[in-house]
mmCIF file of C-alpha atoms and ligand atoms in Angstrom:
data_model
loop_
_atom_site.group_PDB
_atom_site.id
_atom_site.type_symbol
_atom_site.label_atom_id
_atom_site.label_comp_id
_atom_site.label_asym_id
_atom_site.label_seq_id
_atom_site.Cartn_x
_atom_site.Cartn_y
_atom_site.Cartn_z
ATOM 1 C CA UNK A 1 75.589 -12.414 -17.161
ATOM 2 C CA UNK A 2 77.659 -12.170 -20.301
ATOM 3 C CA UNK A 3 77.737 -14.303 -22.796
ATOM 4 C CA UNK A 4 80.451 -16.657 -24.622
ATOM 5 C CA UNK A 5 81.304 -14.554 -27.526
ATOM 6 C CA UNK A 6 82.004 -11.233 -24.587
ATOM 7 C CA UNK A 7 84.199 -13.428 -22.510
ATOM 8 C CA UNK A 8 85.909 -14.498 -25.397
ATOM 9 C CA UNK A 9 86.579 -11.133 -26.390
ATOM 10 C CA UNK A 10 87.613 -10.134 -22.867
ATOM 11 C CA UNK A 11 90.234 -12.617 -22.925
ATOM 12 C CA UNK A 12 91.713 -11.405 -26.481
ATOM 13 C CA UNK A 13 91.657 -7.712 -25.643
ATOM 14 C CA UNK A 14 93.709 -8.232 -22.321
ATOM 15 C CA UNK A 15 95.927 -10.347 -24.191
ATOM 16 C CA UNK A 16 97.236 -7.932 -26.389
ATOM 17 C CA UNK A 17 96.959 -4.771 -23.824
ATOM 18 C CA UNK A 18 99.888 -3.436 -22.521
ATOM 19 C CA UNK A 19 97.536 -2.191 -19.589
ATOM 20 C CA UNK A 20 96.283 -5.028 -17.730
ATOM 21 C CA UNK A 21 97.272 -5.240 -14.431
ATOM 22 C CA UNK A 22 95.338 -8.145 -11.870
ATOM 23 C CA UNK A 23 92.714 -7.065 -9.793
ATOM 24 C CA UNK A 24 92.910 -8.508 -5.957
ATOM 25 C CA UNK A 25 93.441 -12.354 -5.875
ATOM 26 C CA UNK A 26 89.824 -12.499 -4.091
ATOM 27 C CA UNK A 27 87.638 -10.390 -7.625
ATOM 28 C CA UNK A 28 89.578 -12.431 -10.173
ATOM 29 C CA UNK A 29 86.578 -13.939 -12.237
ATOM 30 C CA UNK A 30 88.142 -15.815 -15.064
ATOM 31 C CA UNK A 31 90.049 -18.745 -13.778
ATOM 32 C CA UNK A 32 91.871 -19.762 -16.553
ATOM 33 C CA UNK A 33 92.964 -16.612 -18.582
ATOM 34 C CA UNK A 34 94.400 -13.378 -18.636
ATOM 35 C CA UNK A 35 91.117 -11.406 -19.179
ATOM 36 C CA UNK A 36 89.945 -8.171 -18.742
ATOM 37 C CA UNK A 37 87.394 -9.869 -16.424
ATOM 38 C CA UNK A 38 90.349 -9.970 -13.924
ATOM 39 C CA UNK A 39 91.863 -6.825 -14.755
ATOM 40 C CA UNK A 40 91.668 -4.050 -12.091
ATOM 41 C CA UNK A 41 90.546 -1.521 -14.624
ATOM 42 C CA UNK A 42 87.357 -3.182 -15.338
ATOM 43 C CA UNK A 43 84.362 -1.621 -14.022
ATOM 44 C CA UNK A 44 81.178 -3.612 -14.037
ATOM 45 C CA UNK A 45 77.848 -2.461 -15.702
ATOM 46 C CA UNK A 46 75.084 -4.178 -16.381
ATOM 47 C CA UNK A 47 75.669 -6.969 -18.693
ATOM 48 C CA UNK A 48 79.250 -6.563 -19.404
ATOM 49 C CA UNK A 49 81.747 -4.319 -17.956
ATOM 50 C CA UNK A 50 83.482 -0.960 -19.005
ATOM 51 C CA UNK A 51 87.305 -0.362 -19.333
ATOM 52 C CA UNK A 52 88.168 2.939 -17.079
ATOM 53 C CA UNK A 53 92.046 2.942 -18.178
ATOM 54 C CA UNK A 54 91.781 6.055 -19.485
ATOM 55 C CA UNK A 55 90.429 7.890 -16.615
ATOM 56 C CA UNK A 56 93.543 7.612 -14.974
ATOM 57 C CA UNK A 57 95.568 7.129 -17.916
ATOM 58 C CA UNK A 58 97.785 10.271 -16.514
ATOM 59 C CA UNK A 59 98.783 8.412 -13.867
ATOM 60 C CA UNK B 1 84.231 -15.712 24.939
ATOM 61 C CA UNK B 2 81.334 -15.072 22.318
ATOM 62 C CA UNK B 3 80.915 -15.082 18.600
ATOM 63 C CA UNK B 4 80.160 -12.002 16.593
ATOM 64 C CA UNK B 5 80.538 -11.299 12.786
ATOM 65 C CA UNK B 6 82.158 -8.017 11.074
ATOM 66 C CA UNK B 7 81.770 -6.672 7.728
ATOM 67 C CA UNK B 8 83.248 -4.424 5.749
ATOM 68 C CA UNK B 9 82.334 -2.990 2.215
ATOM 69 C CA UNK B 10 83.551 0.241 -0.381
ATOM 70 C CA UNK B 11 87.086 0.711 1.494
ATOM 71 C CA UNK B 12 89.242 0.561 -1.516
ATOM 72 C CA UNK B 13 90.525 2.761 -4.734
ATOM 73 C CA UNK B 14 91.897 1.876 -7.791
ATOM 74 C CA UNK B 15 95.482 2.160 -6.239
ATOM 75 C CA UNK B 16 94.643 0.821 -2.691
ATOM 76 C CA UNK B 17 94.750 -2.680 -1.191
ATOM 77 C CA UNK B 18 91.181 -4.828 -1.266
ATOM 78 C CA UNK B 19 88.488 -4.792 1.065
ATOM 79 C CA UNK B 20 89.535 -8.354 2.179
ATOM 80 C CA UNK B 21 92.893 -7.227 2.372
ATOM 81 C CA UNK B 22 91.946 -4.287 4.481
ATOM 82 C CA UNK B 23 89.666 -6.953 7.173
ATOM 83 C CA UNK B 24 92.045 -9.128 7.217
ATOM 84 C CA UNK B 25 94.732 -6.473 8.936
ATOM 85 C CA UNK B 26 91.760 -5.475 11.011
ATOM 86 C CA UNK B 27 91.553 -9.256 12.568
ATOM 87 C CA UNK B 28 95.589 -9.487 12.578
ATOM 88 C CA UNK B 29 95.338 -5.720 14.915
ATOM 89 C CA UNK B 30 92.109 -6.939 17.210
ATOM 90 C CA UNK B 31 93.730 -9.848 17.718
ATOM 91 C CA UNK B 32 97.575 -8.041 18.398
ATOM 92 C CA UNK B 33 95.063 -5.307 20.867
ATOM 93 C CA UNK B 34 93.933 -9.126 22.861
ATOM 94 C CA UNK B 35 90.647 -7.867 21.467
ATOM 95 C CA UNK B 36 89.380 -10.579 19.633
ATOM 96 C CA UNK B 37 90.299 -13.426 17.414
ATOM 97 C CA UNK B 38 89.351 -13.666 13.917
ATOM 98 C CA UNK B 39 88.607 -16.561 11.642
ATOM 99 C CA UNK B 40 88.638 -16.427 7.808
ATOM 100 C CA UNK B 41 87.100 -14.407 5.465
ATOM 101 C CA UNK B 42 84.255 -14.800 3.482
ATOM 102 C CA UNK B 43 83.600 -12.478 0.364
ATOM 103 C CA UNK B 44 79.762 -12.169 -1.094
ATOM 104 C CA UNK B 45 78.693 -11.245 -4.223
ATOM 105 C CA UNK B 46 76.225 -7.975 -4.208
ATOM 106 C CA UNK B 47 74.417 -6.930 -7.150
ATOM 107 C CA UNK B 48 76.081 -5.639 -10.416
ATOM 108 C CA UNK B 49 73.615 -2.834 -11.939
ATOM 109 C CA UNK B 50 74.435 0.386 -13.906
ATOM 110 C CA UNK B 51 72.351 2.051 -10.928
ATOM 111 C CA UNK B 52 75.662 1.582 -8.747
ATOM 112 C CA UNK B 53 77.899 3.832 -10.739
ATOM 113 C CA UNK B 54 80.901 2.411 -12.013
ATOM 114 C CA UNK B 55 81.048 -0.581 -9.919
ATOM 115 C CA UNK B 56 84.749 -2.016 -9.557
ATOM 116 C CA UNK B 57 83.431 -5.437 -7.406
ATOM 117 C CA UNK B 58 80.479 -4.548 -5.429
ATOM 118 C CA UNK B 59 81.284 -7.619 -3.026
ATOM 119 C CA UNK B 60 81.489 -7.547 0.850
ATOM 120 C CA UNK B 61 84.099 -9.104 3.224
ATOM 121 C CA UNK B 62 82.948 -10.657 6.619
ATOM 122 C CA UNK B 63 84.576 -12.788 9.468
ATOM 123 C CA UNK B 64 83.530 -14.370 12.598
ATOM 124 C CA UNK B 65 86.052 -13.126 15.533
ATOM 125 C CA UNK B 66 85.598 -14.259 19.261
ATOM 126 C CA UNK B 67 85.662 -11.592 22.134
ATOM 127 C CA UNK B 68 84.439 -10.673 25.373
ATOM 128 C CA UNK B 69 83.964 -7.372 23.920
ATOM 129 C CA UNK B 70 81.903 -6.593 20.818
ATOM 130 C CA UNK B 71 81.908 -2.490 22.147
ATOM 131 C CA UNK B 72 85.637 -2.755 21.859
ATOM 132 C CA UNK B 73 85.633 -4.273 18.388
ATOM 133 C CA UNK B 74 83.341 -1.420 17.075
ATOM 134 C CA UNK B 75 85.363 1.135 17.967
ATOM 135 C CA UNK B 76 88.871 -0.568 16.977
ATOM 136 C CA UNK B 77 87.433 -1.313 13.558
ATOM 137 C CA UNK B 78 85.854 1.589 13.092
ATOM 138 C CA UNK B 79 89.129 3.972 14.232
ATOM 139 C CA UNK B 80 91.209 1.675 11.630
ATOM 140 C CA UNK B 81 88.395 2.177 8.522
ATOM 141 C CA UNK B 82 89.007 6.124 9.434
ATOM 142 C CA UNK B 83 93.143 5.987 9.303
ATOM 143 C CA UNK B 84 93.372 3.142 6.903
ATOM 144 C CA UNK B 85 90.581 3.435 3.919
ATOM 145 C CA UNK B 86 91.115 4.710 0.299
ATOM 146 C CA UNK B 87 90.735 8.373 -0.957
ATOM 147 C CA UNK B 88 86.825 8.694 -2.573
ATOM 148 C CA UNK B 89 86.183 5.554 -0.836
ATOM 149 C CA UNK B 90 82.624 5.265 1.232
ATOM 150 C CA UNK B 91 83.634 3.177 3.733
ATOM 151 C CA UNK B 92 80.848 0.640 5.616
ATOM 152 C CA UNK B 93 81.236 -1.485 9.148
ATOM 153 C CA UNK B 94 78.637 -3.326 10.626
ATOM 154 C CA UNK B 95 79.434 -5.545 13.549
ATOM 155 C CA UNK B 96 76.641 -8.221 14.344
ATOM 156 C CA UNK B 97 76.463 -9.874 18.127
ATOM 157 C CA UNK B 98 73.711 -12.762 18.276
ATOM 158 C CA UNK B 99 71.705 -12.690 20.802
ATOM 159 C CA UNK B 100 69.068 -15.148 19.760
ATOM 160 C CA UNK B 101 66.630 -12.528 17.489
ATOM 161 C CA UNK B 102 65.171 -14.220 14.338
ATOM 162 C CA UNK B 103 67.979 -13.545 11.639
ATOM 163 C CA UNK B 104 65.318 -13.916 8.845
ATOM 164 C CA UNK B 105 65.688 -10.034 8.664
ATOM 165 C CA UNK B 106 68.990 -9.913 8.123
ATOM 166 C CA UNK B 107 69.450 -12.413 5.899
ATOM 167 C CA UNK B 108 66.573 -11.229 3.144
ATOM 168 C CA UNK B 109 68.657 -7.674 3.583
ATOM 169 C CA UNK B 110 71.767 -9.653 2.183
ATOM 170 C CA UNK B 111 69.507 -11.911 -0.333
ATOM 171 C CA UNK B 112 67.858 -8.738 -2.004
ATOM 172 C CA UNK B 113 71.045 -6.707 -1.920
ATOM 173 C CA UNK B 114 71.903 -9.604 -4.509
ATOM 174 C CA UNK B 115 69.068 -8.458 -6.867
ATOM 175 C CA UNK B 116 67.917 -5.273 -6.288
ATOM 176 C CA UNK B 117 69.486 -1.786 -5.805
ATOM 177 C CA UNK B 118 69.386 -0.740 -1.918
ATOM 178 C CA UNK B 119 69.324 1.759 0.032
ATOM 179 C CA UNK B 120 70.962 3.693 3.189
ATOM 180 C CA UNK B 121 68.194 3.929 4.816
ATOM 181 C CA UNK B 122 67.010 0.081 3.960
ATOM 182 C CA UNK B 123 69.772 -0.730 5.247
ATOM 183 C CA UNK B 124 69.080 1.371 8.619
ATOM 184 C CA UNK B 125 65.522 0.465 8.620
ATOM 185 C CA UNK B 126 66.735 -3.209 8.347
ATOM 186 C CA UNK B 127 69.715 -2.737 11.268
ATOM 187 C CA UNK B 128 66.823 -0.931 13.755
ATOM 188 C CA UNK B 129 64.859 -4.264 13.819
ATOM 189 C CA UNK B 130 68.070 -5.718 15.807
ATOM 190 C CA UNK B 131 68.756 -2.938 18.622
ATOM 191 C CA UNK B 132 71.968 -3.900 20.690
ATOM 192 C CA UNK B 133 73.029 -6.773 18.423
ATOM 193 C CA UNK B 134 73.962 -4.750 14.971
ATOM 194 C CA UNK B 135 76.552 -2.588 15.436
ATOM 195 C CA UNK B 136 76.546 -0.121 11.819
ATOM 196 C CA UNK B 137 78.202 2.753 11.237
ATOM 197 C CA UNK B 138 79.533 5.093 8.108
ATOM 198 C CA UNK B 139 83.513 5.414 8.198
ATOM 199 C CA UNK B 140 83.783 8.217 5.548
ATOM 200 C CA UNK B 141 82.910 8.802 2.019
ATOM 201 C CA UNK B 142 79.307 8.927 1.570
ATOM 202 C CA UNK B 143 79.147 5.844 4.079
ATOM 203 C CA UNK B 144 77.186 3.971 1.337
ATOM 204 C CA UNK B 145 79.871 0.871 2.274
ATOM 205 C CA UNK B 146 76.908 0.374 5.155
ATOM 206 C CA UNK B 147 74.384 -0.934 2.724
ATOM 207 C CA UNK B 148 76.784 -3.868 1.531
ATOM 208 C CA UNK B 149 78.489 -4.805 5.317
ATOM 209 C CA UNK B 150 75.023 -5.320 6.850
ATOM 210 C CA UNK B 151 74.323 -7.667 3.496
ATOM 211 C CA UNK B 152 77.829 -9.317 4.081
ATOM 212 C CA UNK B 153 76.410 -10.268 7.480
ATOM 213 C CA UNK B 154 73.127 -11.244 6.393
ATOM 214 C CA UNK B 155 74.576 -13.243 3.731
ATOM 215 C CA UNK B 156 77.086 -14.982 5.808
ATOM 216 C CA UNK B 157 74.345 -15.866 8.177
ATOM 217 C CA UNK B 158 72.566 -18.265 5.089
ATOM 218 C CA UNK B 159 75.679 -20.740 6.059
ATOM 219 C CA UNK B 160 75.932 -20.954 1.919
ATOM 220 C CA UNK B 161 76.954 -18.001 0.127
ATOM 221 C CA UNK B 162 80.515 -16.611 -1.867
ATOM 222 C CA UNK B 163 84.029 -17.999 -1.415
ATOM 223 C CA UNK B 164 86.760 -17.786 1.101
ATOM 224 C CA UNK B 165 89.386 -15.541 0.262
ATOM 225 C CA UNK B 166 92.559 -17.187 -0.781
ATOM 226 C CA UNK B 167 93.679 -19.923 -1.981
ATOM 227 C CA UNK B 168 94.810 -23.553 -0.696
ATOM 228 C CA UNK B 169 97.831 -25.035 -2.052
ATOM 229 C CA UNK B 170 98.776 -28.463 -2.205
ATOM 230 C CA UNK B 171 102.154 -28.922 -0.167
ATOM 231 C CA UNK B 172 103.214 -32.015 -3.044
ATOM 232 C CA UNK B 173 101.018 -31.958 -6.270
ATOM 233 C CA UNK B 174 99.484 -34.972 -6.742
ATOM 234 C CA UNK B 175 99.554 -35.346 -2.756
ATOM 235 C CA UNK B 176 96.605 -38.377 -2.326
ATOM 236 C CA UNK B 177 94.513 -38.287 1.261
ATOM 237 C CA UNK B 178 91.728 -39.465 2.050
ATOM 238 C CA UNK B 179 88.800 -36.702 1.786
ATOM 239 C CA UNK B 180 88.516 -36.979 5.868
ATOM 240 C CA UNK B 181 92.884 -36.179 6.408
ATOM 241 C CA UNK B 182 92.687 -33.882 3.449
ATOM 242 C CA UNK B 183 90.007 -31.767 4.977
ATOM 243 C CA UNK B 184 91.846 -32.292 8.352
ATOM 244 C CA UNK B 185 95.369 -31.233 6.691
ATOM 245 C CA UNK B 186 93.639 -28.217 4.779
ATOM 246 C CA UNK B 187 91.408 -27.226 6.990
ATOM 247 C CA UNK B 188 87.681 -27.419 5.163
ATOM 248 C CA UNK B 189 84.598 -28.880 7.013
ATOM 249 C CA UNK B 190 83.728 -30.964 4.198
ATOM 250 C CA UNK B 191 84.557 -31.184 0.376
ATOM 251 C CA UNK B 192 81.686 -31.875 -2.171
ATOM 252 C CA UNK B 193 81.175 -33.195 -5.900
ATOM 253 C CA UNK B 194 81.704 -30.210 -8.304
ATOM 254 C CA UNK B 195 78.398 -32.285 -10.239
ATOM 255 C CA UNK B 196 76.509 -33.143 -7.635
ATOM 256 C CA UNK B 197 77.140 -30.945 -4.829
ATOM 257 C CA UNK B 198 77.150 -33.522 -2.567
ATOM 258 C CA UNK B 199 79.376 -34.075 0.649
ATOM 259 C CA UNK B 200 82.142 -36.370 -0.697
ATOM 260 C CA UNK B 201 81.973 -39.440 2.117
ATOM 261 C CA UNK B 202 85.312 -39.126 4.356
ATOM 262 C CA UNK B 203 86.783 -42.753 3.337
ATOM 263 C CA UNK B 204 86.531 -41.549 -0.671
ATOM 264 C CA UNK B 205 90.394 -40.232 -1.916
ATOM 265 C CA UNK B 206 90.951 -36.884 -2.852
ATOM 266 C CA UNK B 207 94.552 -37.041 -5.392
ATOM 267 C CA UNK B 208 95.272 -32.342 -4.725
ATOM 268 C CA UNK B 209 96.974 -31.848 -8.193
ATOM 269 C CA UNK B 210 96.879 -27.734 -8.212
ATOM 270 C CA UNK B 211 96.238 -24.535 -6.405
ATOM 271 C CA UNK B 212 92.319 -24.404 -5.460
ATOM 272 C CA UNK B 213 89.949 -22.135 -3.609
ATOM 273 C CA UNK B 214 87.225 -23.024 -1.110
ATOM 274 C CA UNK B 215 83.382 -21.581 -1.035
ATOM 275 C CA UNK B 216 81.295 -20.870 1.771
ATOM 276 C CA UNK B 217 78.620 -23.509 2.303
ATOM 277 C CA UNK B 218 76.533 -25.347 5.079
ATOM 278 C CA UNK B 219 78.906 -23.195 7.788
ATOM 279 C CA UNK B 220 82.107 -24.027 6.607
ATOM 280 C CA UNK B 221 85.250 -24.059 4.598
ATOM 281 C CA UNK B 222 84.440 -25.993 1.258
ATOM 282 C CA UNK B 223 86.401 -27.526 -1.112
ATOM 283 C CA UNK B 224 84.541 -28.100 -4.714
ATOM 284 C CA UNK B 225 86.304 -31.382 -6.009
ATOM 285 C CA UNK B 226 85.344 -33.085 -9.629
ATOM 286 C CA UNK B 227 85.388 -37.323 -10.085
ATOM 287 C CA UNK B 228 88.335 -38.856 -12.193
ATOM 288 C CA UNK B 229 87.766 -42.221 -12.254
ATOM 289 C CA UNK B 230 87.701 -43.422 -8.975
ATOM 290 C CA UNK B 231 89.332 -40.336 -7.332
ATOM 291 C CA UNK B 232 88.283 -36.855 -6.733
ATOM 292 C CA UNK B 233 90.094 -33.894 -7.751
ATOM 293 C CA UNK B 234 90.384 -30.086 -6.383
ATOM 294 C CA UNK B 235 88.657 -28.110 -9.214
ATOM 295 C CA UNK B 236 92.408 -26.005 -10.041
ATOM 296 C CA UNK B 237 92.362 -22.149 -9.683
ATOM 297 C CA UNK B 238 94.728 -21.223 -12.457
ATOM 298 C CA UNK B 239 97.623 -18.909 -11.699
ATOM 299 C CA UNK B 240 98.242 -16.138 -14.216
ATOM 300 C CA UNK B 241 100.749 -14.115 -14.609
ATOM 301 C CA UNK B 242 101.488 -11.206 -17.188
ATOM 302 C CA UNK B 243 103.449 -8.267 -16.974
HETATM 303 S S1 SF4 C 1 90.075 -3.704 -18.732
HETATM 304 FE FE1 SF4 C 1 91.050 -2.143 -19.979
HETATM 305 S S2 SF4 C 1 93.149 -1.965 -19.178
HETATM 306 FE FE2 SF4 C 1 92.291 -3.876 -18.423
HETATM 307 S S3 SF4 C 1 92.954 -5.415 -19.911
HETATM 308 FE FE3 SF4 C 1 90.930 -4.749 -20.520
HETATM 309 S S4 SF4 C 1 91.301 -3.121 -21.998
HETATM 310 FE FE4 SF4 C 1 93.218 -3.412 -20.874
#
């Protein structure tokens, strides 16, 4: 689970990242923001998630 | 014509279409082949650990299709997993006919594969106990995809467990039924309180304002509705959009 103050934060960093890109319709997790929560570059972990945008940042 | 459930887990990439994506073209095929029908999908929730390395959803896909011939489904599914799966994904089918074996098995498998990091070989252990009714097989990759389709199955088999992939929109926001032709017109079994959880009674009015999406719960299509006053309302699934 994550708490407030990481959700919050999820939904400011997406905001502002030129990167984000929705995951599939059926994994989106925040229902009312653009967050990295829903953002197909998000990789869960324990407790949070990492960002993996720049493993394929070549792309 | 008889009832059997597939699942599906680990077929997709970063670039790729979704797992649900991916079952539901398997249901449109089986049913194009006059193989079997399908119904819709359900997607369940597996565990999120650092043990399953860089997890993107770790969630499993499952359907209910009818057929006279399960055999036939196993091999149509699994042909299409081979030609139609991501690169570096570890593709999983498992393909469950009931014939009247205790499903408590099956649906601890899916319960613990909620909480606790499984194996390949739990999950063959688990499929052994149900000879000639669980179909599982690996479809490339490492085949790890097995461990979360024969936990898609057992976890559809609860009746209450994940959400139904996509989304129900209203055809005129605002549109006011009564729960009974709303259910009817949308096709849930049954809408519940969003506080309660309890089966809103048929002759109660449900005012559909926004785009919503249904859960999986006592067997059927759900729709989670909150009270306004003396109406209920879809809980709304936002729509975002950003370039
Ligand atoms: S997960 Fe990464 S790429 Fe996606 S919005 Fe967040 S920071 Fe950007």
């Amino acid at each position: 689970m994550m708490d407030k103050e990481k959700i919050k934060k999820a939904v400011l960093t997406a905001e502002s990242c030129s990167d984000y890109s929705d995951d599939y319709e059926e994994e989106l997790c925040d229902d009312e923001n653009i967050s990295c929560l829903n953002c197909r570059y998000r990789r869960w972990i324990k407790g949070g998630f990492e960002c993996v945008k720049g493993k394929y940042s070549d792309e | 014509m008889k009832t059997v459930y597939i699942c599906i887990d680990d077929t997709d990439n970063i670039d790729s279409i979704g797992t649900g994506e991916i079952l539901e073209n398997i249901c449109d095929r089986l049913k194009d082949e006059g193989i079997a029908e399908g119904g819709f999908v359900t997607r369940h929730q597996l565990l999120i650990s650092d043990k399953i390395a860089y997890t993107s959803h770790n969630s499993s896909m499952c359907s209910a299709l009818l057929t006279d011939d399960t055999e036939a489904v196993v091999r149509f599914a699994g042909e299409y997993l081979e030609n139609n799966s991501a690169d570096g994904s570890d593709p999983g089918l498992c393909v469950y006919e009931p014939k009247g074996s205790d499903t408590s098995f099956l649906t601890a498998f899916g319960k613990r594969a909620q909480s606790e990091v499984l194996t390949k070989d739990d999950a063959f252990n688990t499929a052994k106990l149900y000879d000639g009714e669980i179909f599982l097989s690996e479809h490339g990759g490492d085949g790890s995809g097995i461990i979360g389709a024969l936990a898609g199955i057992g976890l559809r088999l609860t009746g209450s467990d994940g959400r139904i992939k996509g989304k129900i929109f209203p055809e005129k926001e605002g549109e006011r039924l009564t729960c009974r032709d709303f259910c009817k017109k949308y096709g849930a079994g049954q809408a519940i309180d969003s506080e309660t959880l309890k089966k809103i009674p048929d002759d109660e009015t449900i005012c559909f304002e926004a785009v919503t999406k249904a859960v999986y719960r006592d067997f059927m299509i759900t729709i989670v509705a909150e009270r306004r006053g003396d109406l209920y309302v879809p809980v709304p699934k936002k729509l975002k959009n950003k370039k």
